[in-house]
Coordinates of C-alpha atoms and ligand atoms in Angstrom, one line a residue:
M3 CA -79.2 -23.7 -155.1
S4 CA -81.9 -22.8 -152.6
R5 CA -81.3 -20.4 -149.8
L6 CA -83.4 -19.4 -146.8
V7 CA -82.6 -16.0 -145.4
L8 CA -83.6 -15.6 -141.8
S9 CA -85.9 -12.7 -140.9
H10 CA -85.2 -10.4 -137.9
Q11 CA -88.0 -12.1 -136.0
E12 CA -86.6 -15.5 -136.7
I13 CA -83.1 -14.5 -135.7
S14 CA -84.4 -13.1 -132.4
D15 CA -86.5 -16.3 -131.8
I16 CA -83.4 -18.4 -132.4
Q17 CA -81.3 -16.2 -130.1
S18 CA -83.9 -16.7 -127.3
L19 CA -83.8 -20.5 -127.8
L20 CA -80.0 -20.5 -127.8
K21 CA -80.0 -18.4 -124.6
D22 CA -82.2 -21.0 -122.9
I23 CA -80.0 -23.9 -124.1
T24 CA -76.7 -22.2 -123.0
S25 CA -78.2 -21.6 -119.6
H26 CA -78.2 -25.4 -119.2
Y27 CA -75.2 -26.5 -121.2
N28 CA -71.7 -25.1 -121.7
S29 CA -70.4 -27.6 -124.3
V30 CA -71.9 -28.6 -127.6
E31 CA -70.3 -32.1 -126.9
D32 CA -72.4 -32.6 -123.8
H33 CA -74.2 -36.0 -124.1
D34 CA -77.4 -34.8 -122.6
F35 CA -77.6 -31.9 -125.0
I36 CA -76.9 -34.1 -128.0
K37 CA -79.6 -36.5 -126.9
D38 CA -82.2 -33.6 -126.3
S39 CA -81.1 -31.6 -129.4
C40 CA -84.0 -33.0 -131.4
L41 CA -86.4 -31.7 -128.8
Y42 CA -84.9 -28.2 -128.8
A43 CA -84.9 -28.2 -132.6
Q44 CA -88.7 -28.5 -132.5
E45 CA -88.6 -25.0 -131.0
L46 CA -86.9 -23.5 -134.0
P47 CA -89.1 -21.2 -136.2
W48 CA -91.6 -23.1 -138.4
R49 CA -90.1 -21.8 -141.7
I50 CA -86.7 -23.3 -140.9
R51 CA -88.2 -26.6 -139.9
E52 CA -90.2 -26.7 -143.1
F53 CA -87.2 -25.7 -145.2
I54 CA -85.0 -28.5 -143.7
N55 CA -87.8 -31.0 -143.9
N56 CA -88.4 -30.4 -147.6
F57 CA -84.6 -30.6 -148.2
R58 CA -84.6 -34.0 -146.4
L59 CA -87.7 -35.5 -148.0
I60 CA -88.0 -34.0 -151.5
E61 CA -84.9 -35.0 -153.5
N62 CA -85.7 -32.7 -156.4
N63 CA -83.3 -30.0 -155.3
L64 CA -79.6 -29.8 -156.2
G65 CA -78.5 -31.7 -153.0
T66 CA -77.4 -28.6 -151.2
C67 CA -79.0 -25.5 -149.6
I68 CA -78.0 -22.7 -147.3
I69 CA -79.7 -21.1 -144.3
S70 CA -78.2 -17.6 -144.0
G71 CA -78.6 -14.6 -141.9
Y72 CA -77.6 -15.8 -138.4
P73 CA -75.3 -12.9 -137.2
I74 CA -71.7 -13.8 -136.5
D75 CA -69.9 -11.4 -134.2
D76 CA -66.4 -11.5 -135.6
Y77 CA -64.9 -10.2 -132.3
K78 CA -66.9 -12.5 -130.0
I79 CA -65.9 -15.7 -131.8
G80 CA -62.2 -14.9 -131.3
L81 CA -59.2 -15.6 -133.4
T82 CA -59.2 -18.6 -135.8
P83 CA -57.5 -21.2 -133.7
S84 CA -54.2 -22.8 -134.7
H85 CA -55.4 -26.4 -134.0
W86 CA -58.6 -28.1 -133.2
K87 CA -57.2 -30.2 -130.4
W88 CA -57.5 -27.5 -127.7
K89 CA -61.1 -26.5 -128.4
A90 CA -60.0 -23.1 -127.2
D91 CA -63.1 -21.5 -128.8
A92 CA -65.6 -23.9 -127.1
L93 CA -67.4 -21.1 -125.2
H94 CA -66.8 -18.3 -127.7
T95 CA -68.6 -20.2 -130.5
L96 CA -71.1 -22.1 -128.3
E97 CA -74.3 -20.6 -129.7
E98 CA -73.2 -21.0 -133.3
Q99 CA -72.2 -24.7 -132.7
I100 CA -75.4 -25.4 -130.8
L101 CA -77.4 -24.1 -133.7
L102 CA -75.4 -26.3 -136.1
V103 CA -76.4 -29.4 -134.0
L104 CA -80.1 -28.2 -133.9
Y105 CA -80.2 -28.0 -137.7
G106 CA -78.5 -31.3 -137.9
S107 CA -81.1 -32.8 -135.6
L108 CA -83.8 -31.9 -138.1
L109 CA -82.1 -34.1 -140.6
G110 CA -81.3 -37.1 -138.4
E111 CA -78.8 -37.9 -135.6
V112 CA -75.4 -36.2 -135.3
F113 CA -72.4 -38.4 -134.8
G114 CA -68.6 -38.4 -134.8
W115 CA -65.7 -40.8 -135.5
S116 CA -63.2 -42.0 -132.9
T117 CA -60.5 -41.8 -135.6
Q118 CA -61.2 -38.2 -136.7
Q119 CA -60.5 -35.0 -134.8
D120 CA -60.2 -37.0 -131.5
G121 CA -63.8 -38.2 -131.6
Y122 CA -65.4 -34.7 -131.3
I123 CA -68.9 -34.4 -132.9
V124 CA -68.5 -30.8 -134.1
H125 CA -65.4 -30.5 -136.3
D126 CA -63.2 -27.6 -137.1
I127 CA -62.1 -26.7 -140.6
F128 CA -59.3 -24.1 -140.7
P129 CA -55.8 -24.1 -142.1
I130 CA -53.2 -25.8 -139.8
Q131 CA -49.5 -25.0 -140.1
S132 CA -47.6 -27.8 -141.8
H133 CA -50.8 -29.2 -143.4
E134 CA -50.6 -26.8 -146.4
N135 CA -50.1 -29.6 -148.9
E136 CA -52.3 -32.2 -147.3
Q137 CA -55.7 -33.5 -148.6
L138 CA -57.3 -32.4 -145.3
G139 CA -59.9 -29.9 -144.3
S140 CA -56.9 -28.2 -142.6
G141 CA -54.9 -28.0 -145.9
S142 CA -54.8 -24.8 -148.0
S143 CA -52.3 -24.5 -150.9
Q144 CA -53.6 -27.6 -152.6
S145 CA -57.2 -27.7 -153.7
L146 CA -59.2 -30.2 -151.8
W147 CA -60.3 -32.9 -154.3
W148 CA -64.0 -33.3 -154.3
H149 CA -65.4 -36.2 -152.4
N150 CA -68.3 -37.7 -150.6
E151 CA -67.6 -37.3 -146.9
D152 CA -66.0 -40.4 -145.5
A153 CA -66.9 -42.3 -148.6
F154 CA -64.7 -45.2 -147.6
H155 CA -67.0 -46.1 -144.7
P156 CA -70.3 -48.0 -144.8
Y157 CA -71.5 -45.8 -141.9
R158 CA -70.7 -42.5 -143.5
A159 CA -73.0 -39.5 -143.1
D160 CA -76.3 -39.1 -145.0
Y161 CA -75.8 -35.3 -144.6
V162 CA -73.1 -32.9 -143.5
I163 CA -73.6 -29.3 -142.6
F164 CA -70.9 -26.7 -142.8
L165 CA -71.2 -23.5 -140.7
C166 CA -69.1 -20.6 -142.0
L167 CA -67.6 -18.5 -139.2
R168 CA -65.1 -16.6 -141.2
N169 CA -64.0 -16.5 -144.9
P170 CA -62.2 -13.2 -145.5
D171 CA -60.7 -14.2 -148.9
K172 CA -64.0 -15.6 -150.2
V173 CA -62.5 -19.1 -150.7
A174 CA -65.0 -21.3 -152.5
T175 CA -66.4 -24.6 -151.4
T176 CA -67.0 -26.7 -154.5
I177 CA -70.1 -28.7 -155.0
G178 CA -71.1 -31.1 -157.8
N179 CA -73.8 -33.6 -158.7
L180 CA -74.2 -36.2 -161.4
N181 CA -76.5 -35.9 -164.3
V182 CA -77.0 -39.5 -165.2
E183 CA -77.8 -38.6 -168.9
Q184 CA -74.0 -37.9 -169.2
L185 CA -73.3 -41.6 -168.9
K186 CA -73.9 -44.6 -171.1
K187 CA -76.1 -47.4 -170.0
E188 CA -73.3 -49.9 -169.8
Q189 CA -71.2 -47.4 -167.8
I190 CA -74.0 -47.0 -165.3
Q191 CA -74.2 -50.7 -165.0
A192 CA -70.5 -51.1 -164.3
L193 CA -70.7 -48.3 -161.7
F194 CA -73.6 -50.1 -159.9
E195 CA -71.4 -53.2 -159.5
P196 CA -69.0 -53.7 -156.6
N197 CA -65.9 -53.1 -158.7
F198 CA -64.3 -50.3 -156.6
Y199 CA -62.3 -49.7 -153.4
I200 CA -62.0 -46.4 -151.4
R201 CA -59.2 -46.1 -148.9
P202 CA -59.8 -44.0 -145.7
D203 CA -58.8 -40.4 -146.2
E204 CA -56.0 -39.0 -144.2
S205 CA -58.2 -37.3 -141.6
H206 CA -58.7 -40.8 -140.1
L207 CA -55.0 -41.7 -139.8
E208 CA -53.3 -42.1 -136.5
K209 CA -50.7 -39.5 -137.4
N210 CA -53.4 -36.8 -137.1
E211 CA -54.5 -37.7 -133.6
S212 CA -53.5 -35.2 -130.9
E213 CA -50.6 -36.1 -128.6
I214 CA -52.8 -35.7 -125.6
R215 CA -55.2 -38.5 -126.7
K216 CA -52.4 -40.7 -128.0
K217 CA -50.8 -40.5 -124.5
S218 CA -54.1 -41.4 -122.8
R219 CA -54.2 -44.8 -124.5
E220 CA -50.5 -45.6 -124.3
N221 CA -49.6 -49.1 -123.2
D222 CA -53.2 -50.3 -123.5
G223 CA -53.4 -52.7 -126.5
S224 CA -57.1 -53.4 -126.0
N225 CA -58.0 -49.7 -125.9
L226 CA -61.1 -49.2 -128.2
I227 CA -59.5 -46.3 -130.0
T228 CA -56.3 -48.3 -130.6
L229 CA -58.5 -51.0 -132.2
S230 CA -60.3 -48.4 -134.3
Y231 CA -56.9 -47.3 -135.8
E232 CA -56.1 -50.9 -136.5
K233 CA -59.3 -51.2 -138.5
I234 CA -58.4 -48.0 -140.4
N235 CA -54.9 -49.4 -141.1
K236 CA -56.4 -52.5 -142.4
M237 CA -58.8 -50.6 -144.7
N238 CA -55.9 -48.6 -145.9
S239 CA -54.1 -51.7 -147.1
C240 CA -57.2 -52.3 -149.3
A241 CA -58.3 -55.4 -147.2
G242 CA -62.0 -54.9 -147.4
D243 CA -65.1 -55.4 -149.4
K244 CA -65.3 -53.8 -152.8
I245 CA -68.1 -51.4 -153.3
S246 CA -70.2 -49.8 -156.0
V247 CA -69.8 -46.1 -156.6
L248 CA -73.4 -45.7 -157.7
F249 CA -76.4 -47.1 -155.8
G250 CA -80.1 -46.6 -155.4
S251 CA -82.1 -45.7 -158.5
P252 CA -80.4 -46.1 -161.9
E253 CA -82.4 -43.0 -163.1
S254 CA -81.2 -40.9 -160.3
P255 CA -78.3 -42.7 -158.6
Y256 CA -76.7 -41.9 -155.2
L257 CA -73.0 -41.4 -155.1
R258 CA -70.1 -42.9 -153.1
L259 CA -66.7 -41.8 -154.2
D260 CA -63.5 -40.1 -153.3
P261 CA -61.3 -40.3 -156.4
Y262 CA -58.2 -39.0 -154.7
F263 CA -58.2 -42.1 -152.4
M264 CA -59.1 -44.7 -155.1
D265 CA -56.5 -46.6 -157.1
Q266 CA -56.5 -47.5 -160.8
L267 CA -58.2 -50.8 -161.5
N268 CA -55.6 -52.7 -163.3
N269 CA -57.6 -55.8 -164.2
N270 CA -61.0 -54.3 -165.1
E271 CA -60.7 -51.9 -167.9
E272 CA -64.4 -51.6 -168.4
A273 CA -65.0 -50.5 -164.8
Q274 CA -62.1 -48.1 -164.9
N275 CA -63.3 -46.4 -168.1
A276 CA -66.8 -46.1 -166.6
F277 CA -65.3 -44.6 -163.5
D278 CA -63.2 -42.1 -165.5
A279 CA -66.4 -41.1 -167.3
L280 CA -68.2 -40.6 -164.0
V281 CA -65.4 -38.4 -162.7
R282 CA -65.4 -36.3 -165.9
A283 CA -69.2 -36.0 -165.7
I284 CA -69.2 -34.8 -162.1
D285 CA -66.1 -32.6 -162.8
G286 CA -68.0 -30.8 -165.5
N287 CA -70.8 -29.9 -163.0
I288 CA -68.7 -28.6 -160.2
E289 CA -69.7 -25.2 -159.0
P290 CA -68.0 -22.9 -156.5
I291 CA -70.1 -21.7 -153.5
T292 CA -68.5 -19.0 -151.4
L293 CA -69.8 -19.4 -147.9
Q294 CA -70.2 -16.2 -145.9
P295 CA -70.1 -15.8 -142.1
G296 CA -73.4 -17.1 -140.7
D297 CA -74.1 -19.4 -143.6
Y298 CA -75.2 -22.9 -142.6
C299 CA -74.7 -25.0 -145.7
L300 CA -76.6 -28.3 -145.8
I301 CA -75.1 -31.0 -148.0
D302 CA -76.8 -34.3 -149.1
N303 CA -73.8 -36.6 -148.9
F304 CA -75.5 -39.2 -151.1
R305 CA -76.4 -36.8 -153.9
V306 CA -73.5 -34.4 -154.2
V307 CA -69.8 -34.3 -153.8
H308 CA -67.9 -31.3 -152.3
G309 CA -64.4 -30.0 -152.1
R310 CA -62.6 -26.7 -151.7
N311 CA -60.4 -24.4 -153.8
S312 CA -56.9 -23.7 -152.8
F313 CA -55.9 -20.6 -150.9
K314 CA -53.1 -18.9 -149.0
A315 CA -53.2 -19.4 -145.3
N316 CA -51.7 -16.7 -143.1
Y317 CA -52.0 -18.3 -139.6
D318 CA -52.7 -14.9 -138.1
G319 CA -56.0 -15.7 -136.4
K320 CA -58.0 -14.3 -139.3
D321 CA -57.9 -17.4 -141.6
R322 CA -61.0 -19.0 -143.0
W323 CA -62.9 -21.0 -140.4
L324 CA -65.8 -23.4 -140.8
K325 CA -67.4 -25.9 -138.4
R326 CA -68.8 -29.2 -139.6
V327 CA -71.2 -31.9 -138.3
N328 CA -72.0 -35.4 -139.7
I329 CA -75.6 -36.6 -139.6
T330 CA -77.0 -40.1 -140.1
K331 CA -80.6 -41.1 -140.7
D332 CA -80.1 -44.4 -138.9
L333 CA -77.9 -44.7 -135.8
R334 CA -78.9 -48.3 -135.3
K335 CA -77.1 -49.5 -138.4
S336 CA -73.8 -48.6 -136.7
R337 CA -74.6 -50.3 -133.4
D338 CA -71.9 -52.9 -133.9
S339 CA -69.3 -50.0 -133.9
R340 CA -70.7 -47.9 -131.0
S341 CA -69.9 -48.9 -127.4
T342 CA -73.4 -48.1 -126.1
S343 CA -76.8 -47.6 -127.7
T344 CA -76.6 -43.8 -126.8
S345 CA -73.0 -43.3 -127.9
R346 CA -72.6 -41.1 -131.0
I347 CA -69.0 -42.1 -131.7
I348 CA -68.3 -44.7 -134.3
L349 CA -65.3 -46.8 -133.3
Ligands
LIG429 N1 -60.5 -36.3 -151.2 C1 -60.2 -35.9 -150.1 N2 -59.2 -35.1 -149.9 N3 -60.8 -36.4 -149.0 C2 -60.5 -35.9 -147.7 C3 -61.4 -34.8 -147.2 C4 -61.1 -34.2 -146.0 C5 -61.5 -34.8 -144.7 N4 -63.0 -35.0 -144.7 C6 -61.1 -34.0 -143.5 O1 -61.9 -33.8 -142.6 O2 -60.0 -33.5 -143.5
AKG430 O1 -63.4 -26.3 -146.6 C1 -64.4 -26.6 -147.2 O2 -65.1 -25.8 -147.8 C2 -64.7 -28.1 -147.3 C3 -63.9 -28.9 -146.5 C4 -64.2 -30.4 -146.6 O3 -64.8 -30.9 -147.5 C5 -63.6 -31.4 -145.6 O4 -62.9 -31.0 -144.7 O5 -64.0 -32.6 -145.7
FE2_431 FE1 -65.5 -32.9 -147.0

């Protein structure tokens, strides 16, 4: 896996840029900042822009890379929050989040989901009490099954970036790719056919919406978010188009799967066997990556899957804490699901 380590000069150049940006904006979710983020990103040091550009355009890497060295002040960022819904850290982690969006803007356009984390663009990943056993970023005691991010959705991200703010117990993120040589020709063929169905993962379910937002759309049946949850519920009942789990080039296929949220195919043994072989092949390639504070981990969501090992959460303000952003190469393809041409939220 390739890693770019920032030099002292680069860190100081980034800090000046962030200082300029935070004198104009006090929230990473600010629409104008999000729109202009690609302009600010052009002011990042050349070596970073070149590194990200190569990651984006030359797909001969392992589908993941890390930019490390940005200093995280463990005191300044404050305690690991107990829930994402309050955004209590918005100002304490503003610079770190802005840098996350700038890196994202070098890969494409950052976006969010109305049904996930209340429609915020920058997501939090830390353990939440009572989610221990859930297949959620906020889970802990169960390992998070590897997946492509939001694999169920046609408008899922091309890339995701994780920023590590805190990881005291060195809990590993797991990353894996496919080596197509591990599969037989007929298996590859079956995996390229629309034989499969992926249900939405639990982070998109209404039960994970905050009470505050739920209240705001009460008694309004035509509220757009209400309609989005109806769409999710429909997808959850497997009423949707079947998809292929491999696509693109048969010699170097792109991936689309989340095995935990896929049911057995009872009437297509050939496709099920091919799928099992695919899961085994990827499983054998899974590698742990332990993110350190200040690591920005870029993930090609078409070329690798990712997950997380289990760990013990303490809920003492010192738990592991990542931020995440989704990036698309093409905002226009989701225009039918965004309320305005500039909106970054998929309904
Ligand atoms: N296989 C899975 N567990 N998929 C769900 C992944 C977690 C989800 N992306 C979240 O934000 O919580
Ligand atoms: O916690 C991690 O390292 C990964 C989390 C993740 O994949 C997710 O929340 O979707
Ligand atoms: Fe994920």
